[in-house]
Amino acid sequence: MSTAIVNSFNIFVDSGRCITSQSTGDDIHLPLSETPIHCADNQFLILTLQDFNMVKNFTNVNKNNSIFRVDNVAVHLDHKNYKNIHDVADEFSAKLATACGATVTVDSVNPDSHTNTHGNSDNVINFQLTFANAQIIGQDEKIIQFRIEDGDIYELLGGNKILPGDITTPSIDYIIDTTDNTRVNIQCYYPAQRFTEEHVYLRTDLPSTNLETMSYSAKYDDDNNSVHINNSRILGKVPITDNVCQFHTSTGNEYSVHLKQKNFTMMNLKLTDSHGRYIPAIEKGSGNLQPTKKGNFNFKCTIKCEIVQNMGGHNNHLQTEHPQKTVSARFGTEPLPYFDYGGVRKNR
């Protein structure tokens, strides 16, 4: 079925100023009661993200990927941007040593401090803990877990993710040294990362024909026994760099949603990570932090709205010219022709 665009216009959005009391910088409600958007029968609406700009006012390590557990006790990494994998490993080893006891020290942290972004390491974290007292094999081993309910720290540190309800399976190795019982070897399994999100996701509350796997809305959950493709509310995803989150269309239609409804007077736009969780904003100090507005954590974007006509059904009509007569009228059996004086031959 062919289609034709009958109307097209842009919606320019700024979530930093002049927003409703229910809105925040990363979750904005746009009232359109004075400028409602609607289409007629046999038409539909398409929203397309044209550009997006936001300063990166959040840390790579935050509450969505910073919690691990030692014998079921939550331990938090500091929320900040880490320069390299060694800094991540150093932070993890220090927090684990503190969780294990005041007299525990850390040695031989890998990747070491000479690791850089260009390589010279496999980025798998390992180190040693030294205790003041000997550890008993088979009794003093601690269970270190990276639980999915705590976020994505299993990706950050390189261990196995633990599904809900499991409190006994370790995510990494905690091995007491057989030659020196005061030492414990900590070994992660997979390459560590400085961050766990590559994109910011712009979502809308308008139902559309887009689809997604369940993980894009799973938040702090995971279920290996229930795998489905669901309708998606994602309008677009924006790459994260060190300083900004920015997207500019190159084709005009990378991220589009075909709406199921023919009109709307309210639209919600919100920012999340890849699993549908809000991105934690940075707020410090003891003054008026305006927690409902999230300070300078906001974005600007341009959304193109198109009204598209289906050229089928009762709108279908012949687009080609009528066939020209090749036989003189006096020899034909068709109705007698008549002429308008504009020179176009027609039949009665």
mmCIF file with all atom_site columns, C-alpha atoms in Angstrom, residues 15-116:
data_model
loop_
_atom_site.group_PDB
_atom_site.id
_atom_site.type_symbol
_atom_site.label_atom_id
_atom_site.label_alt_id
_atom_site.label_comp_id
_atom_site.label_asym_id
_atom_site.label_entity_id
_atom_site.label_seq_id
_atom_site.pdbx_PDB_ins_code
_atom_site.Cartn_x
_atom_site.Cartn_y
_atom_site.Cartn_z
_atom_site.occupancy
_atom_site.B_iso_or_equiv
_atom_site.pdbx_formal_charge
_atom_site.auth_seq_id
_atom_site.auth_comp_id
_atom_site.auth_asym_id
_atom_site.auth_atom_id
_atom_site.pdbx_PDB_model_num
ATOM 1   C CA . SER A 1 15  ? 13.312 20.083  29.623 1.00 0.00 ? 15  SER A CA 1
ATOM 2   C CA . GLY A 1 16  ? 15.352 22.690  31.533 1.00 0.00 ? 16  GLY A CA 1
ATOM 3   C CA . ARG A 1 17  ? 12.835 25.517  31.778 1.00 0.00 ? 17  ARG A CA 1
ATOM 4   C CA . CYS A 1 18  ? 9.099  26.252  31.777 1.00 0.00 ? 18  CYS A CA 1
ATOM 5   C CA . ILE A 1 19  ? 8.060  22.699  32.601 1.00 0.00 ? 19  ILE A CA 1
ATOM 6   C CA . THR A 1 20  ? 5.033  21.452  34.526 1.00 0.00 ? 20  THR A CA 1
ATOM 7   C CA . SER A 1 21  ? 5.101  20.793  38.258 1.00 0.00 ? 21  SER A CA 1
ATOM 8   C CA . GLN A 1 22  ? 4.929  17.050  37.543 1.00 0.00 ? 22  GLN A CA 1
ATOM 9   C CA . SER A 1 23  ? 8.035  17.202  35.314 1.00 0.00 ? 23  SER A CA 1
ATOM 10  C CA . THR A 1 24  ? 11.748 16.909  36.037 1.00 0.00 ? 24  THR A CA 1
ATOM 11  C CA . GLY A 1 25  ? 14.739 17.506  33.811 1.00 0.00 ? 25  GLY A CA 1
ATOM 12  C CA . ASP A 1 26  ? 14.840 13.852  32.777 1.00 0.00 ? 26  ASP A CA 1
ATOM 13  C CA . ASP A 1 27  ? 11.085 13.134  32.825 1.00 0.00 ? 27  ASP A CA 1
ATOM 14  C CA . ILE A 1 28  ? 9.008  15.803  31.141 1.00 0.00 ? 28  ILE A CA 1
ATOM 15  C CA . HIS A 1 29  ? 5.260  15.967  30.483 1.00 0.00 ? 29  HIS A CA 1
ATOM 16  C CA . LEU A 1 30  ? 4.316  18.012  27.437 1.00 0.00 ? 30  LEU A CA 1
ATOM 17  C CA . PRO A 1 31  ? 0.723  19.338  27.499 1.00 0.00 ? 31  PRO A CA 1
ATOM 18  C CA . LEU A 1 32  ? -0.648 19.712  23.974 1.00 0.00 ? 32  LEU A CA 1
ATOM 19  C CA . SER A 1 33  ? -4.220 20.697  24.795 1.00 0.00 ? 33  SER A CA 1
ATOM 20  C CA . GLU A 1 34  ? -3.783 24.072  23.064 1.00 0.00 ? 34  GLU A CA 1
ATOM 21  C CA . THR A 1 35  ? -1.992 22.513  20.087 1.00 0.00 ? 35  THR A CA 1
ATOM 22  C CA . PRO A 1 36  ? -3.461 18.986  19.836 1.00 0.00 ? 36  PRO A CA 1
ATOM 23  C CA . ILE A 1 37  ? -1.969 16.639  17.284 1.00 0.00 ? 37  ILE A CA 1
ATOM 24  C CA . HIS A 1 38  ? -4.427 14.492  15.359 1.00 0.00 ? 38  HIS A CA 1
ATOM 25  C CA . CYS A 1 39  ? -4.966 12.814  11.999 1.00 0.00 ? 39  CYS A CA 1
ATOM 26  C CA . ALA A 1 40  ? -8.029 11.850  9.970  1.00 0.00 ? 40  ALA A CA 1
ATOM 27  C CA . ASP A 1 41  ? -9.364 8.461   8.921  1.00 0.00 ? 41  ASP A CA 1
ATOM 28  C CA . ASN A 1 42  ? -6.975 6.410   6.814  1.00 0.00 ? 42  ASN A CA 1
ATOM 29  C CA . GLN A 1 43  ? -4.052 8.453   8.182  1.00 0.00 ? 43  GLN A CA 1
ATOM 30  C CA . PHE A 1 44  ? -1.475 7.744   10.881 1.00 0.00 ? 44  PHE A CA 1
ATOM 31  C CA . LEU A 1 45  ? 1.188  9.608   12.860 1.00 0.00 ? 45  LEU A CA 1
ATOM 32  C CA . ILE A 1 46  ? 4.966  9.120   12.836 1.00 0.00 ? 46  ILE A CA 1
ATOM 33  C CA . LEU A 1 47  ? 7.348  10.656  15.382 1.00 0.00 ? 47  LEU A CA 1
ATOM 34  C CA . THR A 1 48  ? 11.042 10.769  14.438 1.00 0.00 ? 48  THR A CA 1
ATOM 35  C CA . LEU A 1 49  ? 13.962 11.891  16.608 1.00 0.00 ? 49  LEU A CA 1
ATOM 36  C CA . GLN A 1 50  ? 15.985 14.463  14.658 1.00 0.00 ? 50  GLN A CA 1
ATOM 37  C CA . ASP A 1 51  ? 18.536 15.556  17.246 1.00 0.00 ? 51  ASP A CA 1
ATOM 38  C CA . PHE A 1 52  ? 19.297 15.302  20.962 1.00 0.00 ? 52  PHE A CA 1
ATOM 39  C CA . ASN A 1 53  ? 21.764 17.213  23.141 1.00 0.00 ? 53  ASN A CA 1
ATOM 40  C CA . MET A 1 54  ? 22.599 16.886  26.825 1.00 0.00 ? 54  MET A CA 1
ATOM 41  C CA . VAL A 1 55  ? 25.641 17.580  28.980 1.00 0.00 ? 55  VAL A CA 1
ATOM 42  C CA . LYS A 1 56  ? 26.771 14.368  30.712 1.00 0.00 ? 56  LYS A CA 1
ATOM 43  C CA . ASN A 1 57  ? 25.868 15.290  34.280 1.00 0.00 ? 57  ASN A CA 1
ATOM 44  C CA . PHE A 1 58  ? 26.047 11.776  35.683 1.00 0.00 ? 58  PHE A CA 1
ATOM 45  C CA . THR A 1 59  ? 28.851 9.407   36.644 1.00 0.00 ? 59  THR A CA 1
ATOM 46  C CA . ASN A 1 60  ? 29.731 6.175   34.861 1.00 0.00 ? 60  ASN A CA 1
ATOM 47  C CA . VAL A 1 61  ? 29.651 4.333   38.199 1.00 0.00 ? 61  VAL A CA 1
ATOM 48  C CA . ASN A 1 62  ? 26.439 5.100   40.063 1.00 0.00 ? 62  ASN A CA 1
ATOM 49  C CA . LYS A 1 63  ? 23.760 3.371   42.110 1.00 0.00 ? 63  LYS A CA 1
ATOM 50  C CA . ASN A 1 64  ? 22.767 1.251   39.083 1.00 0.00 ? 64  ASN A CA 1
ATOM 51  C CA . ASN A 1 65  ? 26.130 -0.551  38.926 1.00 0.00 ? 65  ASN A CA 1
ATOM 52  C CA . SER A 1 66  ? 28.038 0.003   42.194 1.00 0.00 ? 66  SER A CA 1
ATOM 53  C CA . ILE A 1 67  ? 26.656 -2.512  44.748 1.00 0.00 ? 67  ILE A CA 1
ATOM 54  C CA . PHE A 1 68  ? 28.196 -5.908  45.522 1.00 0.00 ? 68  PHE A CA 1
ATOM 55  C CA . ARG A 1 69  ? 27.595 -8.163  48.490 1.00 0.00 ? 69  ARG A CA 1
ATOM 56  C CA . VAL A 1 70  ? 29.924 -9.910  50.911 1.00 0.00 ? 70  VAL A CA 1
ATOM 57  C CA . ASP A 1 71  ? 28.124 -12.647 52.844 1.00 0.00 ? 71  ASP A CA 1
ATOM 58  C CA . ASN A 1 72  ? 24.824 -10.934 52.014 1.00 0.00 ? 72  ASN A CA 1
ATOM 59  C CA . VAL A 1 73  ? 25.988 -7.504  53.235 1.00 0.00 ? 73  VAL A CA 1
ATOM 60  C CA . ALA A 1 74  ? 25.802 -4.702  50.655 1.00 0.00 ? 74  ALA A CA 1
ATOM 61  C CA . VAL A 1 75  ? 29.037 -2.841  49.869 1.00 0.00 ? 75  VAL A CA 1
ATOM 62  C CA . HIS A 1 76  ? 29.106 0.284   47.673 1.00 0.00 ? 76  HIS A CA 1
ATOM 63  C CA . LEU A 1 77  ? 31.767 1.509   45.277 1.00 0.00 ? 77  LEU A CA 1
ATOM 64  C CA . ASP A 1 78  ? 32.243 5.277   45.173 1.00 0.00 ? 78  ASP A CA 1
ATOM 65  C CA . HIS A 1 79  ? 30.051 6.949   42.568 1.00 0.00 ? 79  HIS A CA 1
ATOM 66  C CA . LYS A 1 80  ? 32.401 8.657   40.134 1.00 0.00 ? 80  LYS A CA 1
ATOM 67  C CA . ASN A 1 81  ? 34.145 8.361   36.767 1.00 0.00 ? 81  ASN A CA 1
ATOM 68  C CA . TYR A 1 82  ? 37.201 6.103   36.854 1.00 0.00 ? 82  TYR A CA 1
ATOM 69  C CA . LYS A 1 83  ? 40.157 6.903   34.615 1.00 0.00 ? 83  LYS A CA 1
ATOM 70  C CA . ASN A 1 84  ? 41.141 3.300   33.827 1.00 0.00 ? 84  ASN A CA 1
ATOM 71  C CA . ILE A 1 85  ? 40.465 -0.319  34.798 1.00 0.00 ? 85  ILE A CA 1
ATOM 72  C CA . HIS A 1 86  ? 43.192 -0.226  37.456 1.00 0.00 ? 86  HIS A CA 1
ATOM 73  C CA . ASP A 1 87  ? 41.296 2.500   39.287 1.00 0.00 ? 87  ASP A CA 1
ATOM 74  C CA . VAL A 1 88  ? 38.159 0.340   39.218 1.00 0.00 ? 88  VAL A CA 1
ATOM 75  C CA . ALA A 1 89  ? 40.132 -2.659  40.506 1.00 0.00 ? 89  ALA A CA 1
ATOM 76  C CA . ASP A 1 90  ? 41.790 -0.538  43.192 1.00 0.00 ? 90  ASP A CA 1
ATOM 77  C CA . GLU A 1 91  ? 38.420 0.741   44.418 1.00 0.00 ? 91  GLU A CA 1
ATOM 78  C CA . PHE A 1 92  ? 36.915 -2.755  44.449 1.00 0.00 ? 92  PHE A CA 1
ATOM 79  C CA . SER A 1 93  ? 39.866 -4.270  46.332 1.00 0.00 ? 93  SER A CA 1
ATOM 80  C CA . ALA A 1 94  ? 39.871 -1.488  48.936 1.00 0.00 ? 94  ALA A CA 1
ATOM 81  C CA . LYS A 1 95  ? 36.115 -1.779  49.590 1.00 0.00 ? 95  LYS A CA 1
ATOM 82  C CA . LEU A 1 96  ? 36.310 -5.577  49.767 1.00 0.00 ? 96  LEU A CA 1
ATOM 83  C CA . ALA A 1 97  ? 39.235 -5.430  52.207 1.00 0.00 ? 97  ALA A CA 1
ATOM 84  C CA . THR A 1 98  ? 37.302 -3.059  54.459 1.00 0.00 ? 98  THR A CA 1
ATOM 85  C CA . ALA A 1 99  ? 34.265 -5.337  54.343 1.00 0.00 ? 99  ALA A CA 1
ATOM 86  C CA . CYS A 1 100 ? 36.450 -8.302  55.358 1.00 0.00 ? 100 CYS A CA 1
ATOM 87  C CA . GLY A 1 101 ? 37.968 -6.623  58.420 1.00 0.00 ? 101 GLY A CA 1
ATOM 88  C CA . ALA A 1 102 ? 39.898 -3.602  59.676 1.00 0.00 ? 102 ALA A CA 1
ATOM 89  C CA . THR A 1 103 ? 43.261 -5.400  59.589 1.00 0.00 ? 103 THR A CA 1
ATOM 90  C CA . VAL A 1 104 ? 43.010 -6.688  56.005 1.00 0.00 ? 104 VAL A CA 1
ATOM 91  C CA . THR A 1 105 ? 45.457 -5.248  53.459 1.00 0.00 ? 105 THR A CA 1
ATOM 92  C CA . VAL A 1 106 ? 45.558 -5.421  49.656 1.00 0.00 ? 106 VAL A CA 1
ATOM 93  C CA . ASP A 1 107 ? 48.451 -6.536  47.441 1.00 0.00 ? 107 ASP A CA 1
ATOM 94  C CA . SER A 1 108 ? 49.183 -7.249  43.766 1.00 0.00 ? 108 SER A CA 1
ATOM 95  C CA . VAL A 1 109 ? 46.196 -5.500  42.184 1.00 0.00 ? 109 VAL A CA 1
ATOM 96  C CA . ASN A 1 110 ? 45.766 -6.285  38.494 1.00 0.00 ? 110 ASN A CA 1
ATOM 97  C CA . PRO A 1 111 ? 45.379 -4.677  36.035 1.00 0.00 ? 111 PRO A CA 1
ATOM 98  C CA . ASP A 1 112 ? 48.219 -2.602  37.463 1.00 0.00 ? 112 ASP A CA 1
ATOM 99  C CA . SER A 1 113 ? 48.652 1.156   37.405 1.00 0.00 ? 113 SER A CA 1
ATOM 100 C CA . HIS A 1 114 ? 50.525 1.059   34.073 1.00 0.00 ? 114 HIS A CA 1
ATOM 101 C CA . THR A 1 115 ? 47.427 -0.180  32.251 1.00 0.00 ? 115 THR A CA 1
ATOM 102 C CA . ASN A 1 116 ? 46.170 2.336   29.708 1.00 0.00 ? 116 ASN A CA 1
#
